[in-house]
Tab-separated table of C-alpha atoms in Angstrom:
chain	number	residue	atom	x	y	z
A	1455	UNK	CA	109.733	125.693	106.834
A	1456	UNK	CA	107.036	126.340	108.755
A	1457	UNK	CA	104.770	129.411	109.064
A	1458	UNK	CA	102.013	130.994	110.358
A	1459	UNK	CA	99.027	133.009	107.791
A	1460	UNK	CA	96.603	134.895	110.347
A	1461	UNK	CA	92.999	135.993	108.635
A	1462	UNK	CA	90.413	137.711	110.088
A	1463	UNK	CA	86.982	136.257	110.316
A	1464	UNK	CA	84.035	138.214	109.865
A	1465	UNK	CA	81.478	136.250	111.629
A	1466	UNK	CA	77.793	136.955	111.436
A	1467	UNK	CA	75.778	137.614	114.999
A	1468	UNK	CA	74.379	133.860	114.973
A	1469	UNK	CA	77.626	132.119	114.066
A	1470	UNK	CA	79.579	134.718	116.449
A	1471	UNK	CA	77.624	132.960	119.190
A	1472	UNK	CA	78.188	129.583	118.245
A	1473	UNK	CA	82.098	130.030	117.783
A	1474	UNK	CA	82.139	131.404	121.398
A	1475	UNK	CA	79.981	128.850	123.174
A	1476	UNK	CA	82.201	126.454	121.225
A	1477	UNK	CA	85.388	128.042	122.308
A	1478	UNK	CA	84.386	127.609	125.655
A	1479	UNK	CA	82.765	124.386	125.741
A	1480	UNK	CA	86.688	123.361	124.463
A	1481	UNK	CA	88.208	124.955	126.505
A	1482	UNK	CA	86.115	124.084	129.708
A	1483	UNK	CA	86.788	120.780	128.559
A	1484	UNK	CA	90.658	121.568	128.275
A	1485	UNK	CA	90.720	122.626	132.120
A	1486	UNK	CA	88.969	119.589	133.302
A	1487	UNK	CA	91.181	117.424	131.507
A	1488	UNK	CA	94.261	119.154	132.989
A	1489	UNK	CA	92.797	119.287	136.456
A	1490	UNK	CA	92.751	115.049	136.056
A	1491	UNK	CA	95.719	114.961	134.572
A	1492	UNK	CA	97.759	116.927	137.276
A	1493	UNK	CA	95.605	114.892	139.757
A	1494	UNK	CA	96.355	111.359	138.224
A	1495	UNK	CA	100.098	112.369	136.969
A	1496	UNK	CA	99.338	111.060	133.495
A	1497	UNK	CA	100.479	113.601	130.975
A	1498	UNK	CA	101.135	111.157	127.621
A	1499	UNK	CA	98.358	111.600	124.496
A	1500	UNK	CA	97.556	108.147	124.186
A	1501	UNK	CA	97.492	107.812	128.044
A	1502	UNK	CA	95.068	110.506	128.861
A	1503	UNK	CA	93.025	110.311	126.183
A	1504	UNK	CA	91.675	106.544	127.895
A	1505	UNK	CA	91.039	108.611	131.149
A	1506	UNK	CA	89.143	111.782	129.499
A	1507	UNK	CA	87.866	110.551	125.914
A	1508	UNK	CA	84.837	109.366	126.832
A	1509	UNK	CA	83.569	111.734	129.519
A	1510	UNK	CA	84.290	114.643	127.288
A	1511	UNK	CA	82.166	113.900	125.117
A	1512	UNK	CA	79.152	112.875	127.016
A	1513	UNK	CA	79.848	116.003	129.576
A	1514	UNK	CA	80.680	119.088	127.111
A	1515	UNK	CA	78.696	118.312	123.481
A	1516	UNK	CA	82.171	117.164	121.800
A	1517	UNK	CA	82.303	115.448	118.604
A	1518	UNK	CA	85.008	112.473	118.702
A	1519	UNK	CA	87.611	114.453	116.653
A	1520	UNK	CA	87.203	117.491	118.668
A	1521	UNK	CA	87.016	115.502	121.695
A	1522	UNK	CA	90.511	114.120	121.134
A	1523	UNK	CA	92.304	117.626	119.719
A	1524	UNK	CA	90.996	118.589	123.717
A	1525	UNK	CA	92.856	116.001	125.139
A	1526	UNK	CA	96.240	116.673	122.583
A	1527	UNK	CA	96.049	120.311	123.437
A	1528	UNK	CA	96.163	119.299	127.287
A	1529	UNK	CA	99.033	116.639	126.773
A	1530	UNK	CA	100.930	119.758	124.583
A	1531	UNK	CA	100.351	122.611	126.942
A	1532	UNK	CA	102.160	120.366	129.772
A	1533	UNK	CA	104.879	119.085	127.717
A	1534	UNK	CA	105.641	122.471	126.920
A	1535	UNK	CA	105.579	123.145	130.878
A	1536	UNK	CA	107.841	120.852	131.591
A	1537	UNK	CA	110.245	121.617	128.957
A	1538	UNK	CA	110.388	125.254	130.576
A	1539	UNK	CA	111.091	123.735	133.756
A	1540	UNK	CA	114.069	121.547	132.789
A	1541	UNK	CA	115.566	124.517	131.191
A	1542	UNK	CA	114.862	126.644	133.902
A	1543	UNK	CA	112.148	129.124	132.536
A	1544	UNK	CA	110.076	129.007	135.274
A	1545	UNK	CA	112.355	129.853	138.252
A	1546	UNK	CA	115.382	127.839	139.538
A	1547	UNK	CA	115.021	124.467	141.712
A	1548	UNK	CA	112.776	125.281	145.511
A	1549	UNK	CA	111.314	128.945	143.984
A	1550	UNK	CA	108.069	129.849	144.462
A	1551	UNK	CA	107.510	129.977	141.218
A	1552	UNK	CA	109.153	127.062	140.459
A	1553	UNK	CA	106.681	125.114	142.735
A	1554	UNK	CA	103.731	127.049	142.300
A	1555	UNK	CA	103.888	125.650	138.598
A	1556	UNK	CA	104.319	122.522	139.947
A	1557	UNK	CA	101.577	122.433	142.125
A	1558	UNK	CA	98.765	123.980	140.038
A	1559	UNK	CA	97.098	122.420	136.993
A	1560	UNK	CA	97.172	124.510	133.880
A	1561	UNK	CA	93.740	126.367	132.983
A	1562	UNK	CA	92.509	127.519	129.850
A	1563	UNK	CA	91.343	130.908	129.064
A	1564	UNK	CA	87.574	130.973	127.536
A	1565	UNK	CA	88.308	132.457	124.416
A	1566	UNK	CA	92.285	130.236	124.168
A	1567	UNK	CA	92.833	129.447	120.793
A	1568	UNK	CA	91.740	125.543	119.988
A	1569	UNK	CA	92.870	123.582	116.794
A	1570	UNK	CA	90.815	122.854	114.378
A	1571	UNK	CA	91.693	120.028	111.736
A	1572	UNK	CA	90.755	119.583	107.402
A	1573	UNK	CA	87.929	117.399	109.261
A	1574	UNK	CA	86.768	119.725	111.241
A	1575	UNK	CA	87.212	122.468	109.312
A	1576	UNK	CA	87.700	124.039	105.490
A	1577	UNK	CA	88.630	126.331	103.475
A	1578	UNK	CA	86.907	127.867	100.641
A	1579	UNK	CA	89.149	130.502	99.357
A	1580	UNK	CA	87.689	131.987	96.248
A	1581	UNK	CA	85.021	132.185	97.884
A	1582	UNK	CA	86.535	133.535	100.916
A	1583	UNK	CA	84.585	131.953	103.338
A	1584	UNK	CA	85.383	128.500	106.047
A	1585	UNK	CA	82.743	125.853	107.223
A	1586	UNK	CA	83.466	124.944	110.796
A	1587	UNK	CA	82.268	122.450	113.218
A	1588	UNK	CA	80.583	124.337	116.973
A	1589	UNK	CA	78.443	122.390	118.913
A	1590	UNK	CA	75.516	123.958	117.442
A	1591	UNK	CA	76.729	121.848	114.514
A	1592	UNK	CA	78.573	122.538	111.473
A	1593	UNK	CA	78.321	126.386	110.290
A	1594	UNK	CA	78.816	126.991	106.899
A	1595	UNK	CA	79.557	130.454	104.854
A	1596	UNK	CA	81.150	131.887	107.620
A	1597	UNK	CA	83.423	134.831	106.305
A	1598	UNK	CA	86.909	135.812	106.048
A	1599	UNK	CA	89.124	138.535	104.767
A	1600	UNK	CA	92.941	138.272	103.871
A	1601	UNK	CA	95.421	139.881	101.517
A	1602	UNK	CA	96.255	138.559	97.845
A	1603	UNK	CA	99.496	137.447	99.209
A	1604	UNK	CA	97.729	135.602	102.380
A	1605	UNK	CA	94.891	133.801	99.758
A	1606	UNK	CA	98.039	132.891	97.381
A	1607	UNK	CA	99.863	131.318	100.207
A	1608	UNK	CA	97.279	129.325	101.819
A	1609	UNK	CA	95.972	127.971	98.761
A	1610	UNK	CA	99.864	126.842	97.332
A	1611	UNK	CA	100.933	125.496	101.349
A	1612	UNK	CA	98.569	125.435	103.701
A	1613	UNK	CA	98.692	122.344	105.612
A	1614	UNK	CA	97.781	120.492	108.720
A	1615	UNK	CA	95.748	122.483	111.568
A	1616	UNK	CA	94.329	125.865	111.871
A	1617	UNK	CA	93.878	127.755	115.333
A	1618	UNK	CA	90.357	129.662	116.068
A	1619	UNK	CA	91.434	132.715	119.055
A	1620	UNK	CA	88.998	135.512	119.618
A	1621	UNK	CA	90.797	138.203	120.902
A	1622	UNK	CA	89.804	141.895	121.657
A	1623	UNK	CA	86.476	141.124	120.841
A	1624	UNK	CA	87.571	140.172	117.010
A	1625	UNK	CA	87.712	136.332	115.679
A	1626	UNK	CA	90.532	134.974	114.190
A	1627	UNK	CA	92.302	131.595	111.990
A	1628	UNK	CA	95.780	131.141	111.878
A	1629	UNK	CA	96.885	128.366	109.508
A	1630	UNK	CA	99.961	126.661	109.759
A	1631	UNK	CA	101.754	126.827	105.689
A	1632	UNK	CA	104.672	124.609	104.965
A	1633	UNK	CA	106.885	126.494	102.659
A	1634	UNK	CA	109.501	124.428	100.605
A	1635	UNK	CA	113.268	125.334	101.772
A	1636	UNK	CA	114.998	127.966	99.229
A	1637	UNK	CA	118.388	126.389	98.683
A	1638	UNK	CA	121.075	128.875	100.645
A	1639	UNK	CA	123.659	130.705	98.508
A	1640	UNK	CA	126.551	130.747	99.239
A	1641	UNK	CA	127.617	133.780	100.858
A	1642	UNK	CA	130.032	136.330	99.814
A	1643	UNK	CA	131.000	137.822	103.142
A	1644	UNK	CA	128.687	138.506	106.142
A	1645	UNK	CA	126.299	141.249	106.704
A	1646	UNK	CA	126.999	141.645	110.827
A	1647	UNK	CA	124.020	142.293	112.607
A	1648	UNK	CA	124.556	144.507	116.445
A	1649	UNK	CA	121.634	144.158	118.534
A	1650	UNK	CA	121.431	147.372	121.566
A	1651	UNK	CA	119.579	150.197	123.679
A	1652	UNK	CA	120.578	153.291	121.939
A	1653	UNK	CA	120.131	151.409	118.383
A	1654	UNK	CA	118.163	148.303	118.247
A	1655	UNK	CA	119.977	147.073	115.444
A	1656	UNK	CA	122.973	148.143	113.443
A	1657	UNK	CA	124.398	146.060	110.659
A	1658	UNK	CA	128.401	146.273	109.095
A	1659	UNK	CA	127.501	148.106	106.908
A	1660	UNK	CA	126.738	151.723	108.846
A	1661	UNK	CA	122.913	151.456	108.711
A	1662	UNK	CA	121.271	151.953	112.277
A	1663	UNK	CA	117.840	151.189	113.127
A	1664	UNK	CA	116.068	152.880	115.929
A	1665	UNK	CA	116.818	157.001	116.220
A	1666	UNK	CA	114.595	159.181	118.234
A	1667	UNK	CA	111.181	159.000	117.018
A	1668	UNK	CA	111.533	154.916	118.369
A	1669	UNK	CA	112.875	155.645	121.702
A	1670	UNK	CA	110.273	158.144	122.186
A	1671	UNK	CA	107.259	155.909	121.799
A	1672	UNK	CA	109.336	153.576	123.717
A	1673	UNK	CA	109.699	155.886	126.437
A	1674	UNK	CA	105.866	156.968	125.919
A	1675	UNK	CA	104.721	153.011	126.216
A	1676	UNK	CA	106.899	153.200	128.997
A	1677	UNK	CA	105.380	156.212	131.453
A	1678	UNK	CA	101.755	155.219	130.486
A	1679	UNK	CA	102.393	151.753	131.296
A	1680	UNK	CA	104.175	152.936	135.339
A	1681	UNK	CA	101.326	155.675	135.251
A	1682	UNK	CA	98.124	153.259	134.750
A	1683	UNK	CA	99.965	150.307	137.098
A	1684	UNK	CA	100.245	153.453	140.123
A	1685	UNK	CA	96.134	153.453	140.132
A	1686	UNK	CA	95.315	149.900	140.594
A	1687	UNK	CA	91.492	150.525	139.333
A	1688	UNK	CA	89.485	148.396	137.728
A	1689	UNK	CA	89.575	150.951	134.636
A	1690	UNK	CA	93.194	151.478	134.982
A	1691	UNK	CA	93.806	147.086	134.676
A	1692	UNK	CA	91.419	147.143	131.118
A	1693	UNK	CA	93.900	150.462	129.506
A	1694	UNK	CA	96.809	148.152	130.176
A	1695	UNK	CA	95.433	145.008	129.164
A	1696	UNK	CA	94.455	147.080	126.187
A	1697	UNK	CA	97.768	148.959	126.277
A	1698	UNK	CA	99.571	145.961	126.519
A	1699	UNK	CA	98.052	144.831	122.962
A	1700	UNK	CA	98.932	147.767	121.422
A	1701	UNK	CA	102.809	147.212	122.475
A	1702	UNK	CA	103.305	143.986	121.431
A	1703	UNK	CA	102.009	145.426	117.563
A	1704	UNK	CA	103.750	147.839	117.616
A	1705	UNK	CA	106.853	146.225	119.016
A	1706	UNK	CA	106.098	143.469	116.323
A	1707	UNK	CA	105.800	145.953	113.514
A	1708	UNK	CA	108.836	147.325	114.035
A	1709	UNK	CA	110.783	144.082	114.161
A	1710	UNK	CA	109.289	143.188	111.506
A	1711	UNK	CA	110.163	146.252	108.971
A	1712	UNK	CA	113.615	146.391	110.686
A	1713	UNK	CA	114.324	142.448	109.759
A	1714	UNK	CA	112.975	143.153	106.376
A	1715	UNK	CA	115.275	145.709	105.707
A	1716	UNK	CA	118.231	143.848	107.031
A	1717	UNK	CA	117.814	140.880	104.629
A	1718	UNK	CA	116.768	142.657	101.614
A	1719	UNK	CA	120.273	144.358	102.245
A	1720	UNK	CA	121.976	140.896	102.528
A	1721	UNK	CA	120.686	139.519	99.505
A	1722	UNK	CA	120.929	142.501	97.274
A	1723	UNK	CA	124.499	142.125	98.252
A	1724	UNK	CA	124.801	138.959	98.371
A	1725	UNK	CA	126.058	138.296	101.794
A	1726	UNK	CA	124.989	135.930	104.584
A	1727	UNK	CA	123.627	137.197	108.466
A	1728	UNK	CA	125.635	136.915	111.180
A	1729	UNK	CA	123.738	137.388	114.463
A	1730	UNK	CA	124.523	137.375	118.105
A	1731	UNK	CA	123.421	134.173	119.863
A	1732	UNK	CA	121.777	136.267	123.185
A	1733	UNK	CA	120.501	132.916	124.657
A	1734	UNK	CA	120.415	134.136	128.402
A	1735	UNK	CA	121.134	137.756	128.073
A	1736	UNK	CA	119.095	139.210	130.246
A	1737	UNK	CA	120.315	136.959	133.184
A	1738	UNK	CA	123.794	137.495	131.839
A	1739	UNK	CA	124.405	141.272	131.206
A	1740	UNK	CA	124.341	143.909	134.236
A	1741	UNK	CA	123.404	147.275	133.176
A	1742	UNK	CA	122.163	150.403	135.172
A	1743	UNK	CA	118.256	150.349	136.202
A	1744	UNK	CA	116.843	152.647	133.377
A	1745	UNK	CA	119.000	150.847	130.691
A	1746	UNK	CA	117.449	147.397	132.140
A	1747	UNK	CA	114.448	148.459	131.444
A	1748	UNK	CA	114.756	149.386	128.214
A	1749	UNK	CA	116.195	145.686	127.588
A	1750	UNK	CA	113.379	144.054	129.278
A	1751	UNK	CA	110.789	146.105	127.222
A	1752	UNK	CA	111.930	145.252	123.864
A	1753	UNK	CA	111.885	141.440	122.144
A	1754	UNK	CA	114.760	140.825	120.789
A	1755	UNK	CA	113.905	137.295	120.435
A	1756	UNK	CA	111.480	138.206	118.108
A	1757	UNK	CA	113.515	140.547	115.731
A	1758	UNK	CA	116.367	137.557	115.920
A	1759	UNK	CA	113.538	134.955	114.713
A	1760	UNK	CA	112.239	137.484	112.154
A	1761	UNK	CA	115.601	137.761	110.482
A	1762	UNK	CA	116.192	134.167	110.673
A	1763	UNK	CA	112.661	133.113	109.013
A	1764	UNK	CA	112.873	135.665	106.222
A	1765	UNK	CA	116.575	134.876	105.493
A	1766	UNK	CA	114.974	131.268	105.277
A	1767	UNK	CA	112.858	132.331	102.564
A	1768	UNK	CA	115.521	134.533	100.598
A	1769	UNK	CA	118.132	132.299	100.344
A	1770	UNK	CA	119.700	134.570	102.499
A	1771	UNK	CA	122.767	131.846	104.765
A	1772	UNK	CA	122.097	132.968	108.939
A	1773	UNK	CA	125.242	132.438	111.229
A	1774	UNK	CA	125.162	133.192	115.586
A	1775	UNK	CA	128.259	134.406	116.712
A	1776	UNK	CA	129.644	134.279	120.264
A	1777	UNK	CA	128.657	137.743	121.519
A	1778	UNK	CA	131.361	138.054	124.148
A	1779	UNK	CA	133.331	141.325	123.470
A	1780	UNK	CA	132.337	142.705	120.134
A	1781	UNK	CA	131.738	145.683	121.643
A	1782	UNK	CA	134.993	146.473	123.413
A	1783	UNK	CA	137.509	144.729	120.231
A	1784	UNK	CA	138.532	147.091	117.383
A	1785	UNK	CA	137.405	145.946	114.390
A	1786	UNK	CA	140.441	146.815	112.060
A	1787	UNK	CA	143.323	145.771	114.735
A	1788	UNK	CA	141.518	143.439	116.894
A	1789	UNK	CA	142.888	145.487	120.352
A	1790	UNK	CA	140.746	144.843	123.050
A	1791	UNK	CA	140.296	146.923	125.611
A	1792	UNK	CA	137.731	148.827	128.132
A	1793	UNK	CA	139.361	151.908	127.440
A	1794	UNK	CA	138.327	151.532	123.723
A	1795	UNK	CA	134.796	152.883	124.802
A	1796	UNK	CA	135.225	155.928	126.711
A	1797	UNK	CA	131.431	156.755	125.977
A	1798	UNK	CA	128.453	155.148	124.668
A	1799	UNK	CA	128.377	155.954	121.193
A	1800	UNK	CA	131.990	155.913	120.469
A	1801	UNK	CA	134.906	153.374	119.856
A	1802	UNK	CA	138.488	154.791	119.391
A	1803	UNK	CA	141.142	152.040	119.700
A	1804	UNK	CA	143.801	152.654	122.171
A	1805	UNK	CA	146.749	150.702	120.034
A	1806	UNK	CA	145.652	151.606	116.373
A	1807	UNK	CA	143.977	154.847	116.511
A	1808	UNK	CA	140.806	153.574	115.065
A	1809	UNK	CA	137.475	155.328	115.758
A	1810	UNK	CA	134.401	154.482	114.394
A	1811	UNK	CA	130.567	154.532	116.182
A	1812	UNK	CA	130.471	152.094	118.712
A	1813	UNK	CA	127.662	149.509	117.173
A	1814	UNK	CA	129.102	149.483	114.030
A	1815	UNK	CA	132.424	148.621	114.868
A	1816	UNK	CA	130.885	146.007	117.084
A	1817	UNK	CA	128.336	144.523	114.002
A	1818	UNK	CA	131.788	144.799	112.107
A	1819	UNK	CA	133.217	142.382	114.584
A	1820	UNK	CA	130.277	140.039	114.420
A	1821	UNK	CA	130.639	140.462	110.555
A	1822	UNK	CA	133.997	138.735	111.227
A	1823	UNK	CA	133.146	136.220	113.706
A	1824	UNK	CA	130.159	135.159	111.243
A	1825	UNK	CA	132.945	134.646	108.118
A	1826	UNK	CA	134.997	132.572	110.569
A	1827	UNK	CA	131.654	130.640	111.924
A	1828	UNK	CA	130.814	129.566	108.318
A	1829	UNK	CA	134.314	128.729	107.391
A	1830	UNK	CA	134.292	126.117	110.062
A	1831	UNK	CA	131.208	124.461	109.916
A	1832	UNK	CA	131.596	124.076	106.554
A	1833	UNK	CA	135.148	122.657	106.932
A	1834	UNK	CA	133.605	120.301	108.865
A	1835	UNK	CA	130.859	119.326	107.127
A	1836	UNK	CA	133.197	118.802	104.064
A	1837	UNK	CA	135.375	116.456	106.141
A	1838	UNK	CA	132.237	114.141	107.363
């Protein structure tokens, strides 16, 4: 399992100037290579290197390894773009967005992240410093700060490249760590997780993660964003950019807390975790306008990915189930009807009379489908 560890660099003013010049140089080179690749329709790493490698070194003062990383970075960016186009993530065929993506070469921001391998970057974990290549020469003893847990993870599991990133006036290194997979224990039942709007996550054990406080913060962020967008001034746009970062950190922190609590509960009870397969949820669901705003303003995919990787680290099984009709089906008798939901938070079965909070009932249905899905998948594995 691959995880990333983000540490903050603490460079001196001279070191920061060298790092900034280096990032500007490699990203300017990447933008030039991108334009060349788009013009000649050459996107494979090896083929693109034959066209651009020599000129990158001469024009942008890059070392051999840094020049190769620039070419690979461009090739990877186009591979991602073409995959998104194939999967319909950049609009439908013939749409203006899709045509613009096809007609315009990729441009790299001056402060965009850039990869450094062990030839260009070395870690001194005990001293909490790194030595990194720059266009001004090898920069030694660049200090960084990290927690004890991060240092332990870096020392034991760091593999491959690390990305240098400049964001909001701060320097970061994002290191890739390859952590051995933990054997998945056979689950004693499943903990169903229902993702929703009023409650971000509800478990089949009856725990609801959200509440009035969290929704009030989300509403406040939305109203501030709306007022700033209406002003259209330079300072408003600057504040919007700052708020975007703050909202992203708030959402990620909240998702981390929720995911940790769910995985801890499943590990404590010996259960697996059953999640909804929410692929294409934004195109599939039909909601009123206020609900659409809330749906699009929260990263449910991020929450699902946090649960999945935290569960993998604990050896907790995770299965994905079809969420269709989980909110209308009775978890007691299985009866499905729209009338089972007289209100947003209320579930009352018109067949057997079973009553429960609607999100808890949906989570129990997801848990039941998790048991079935696990049994079917492992029966197929046993047969093979």
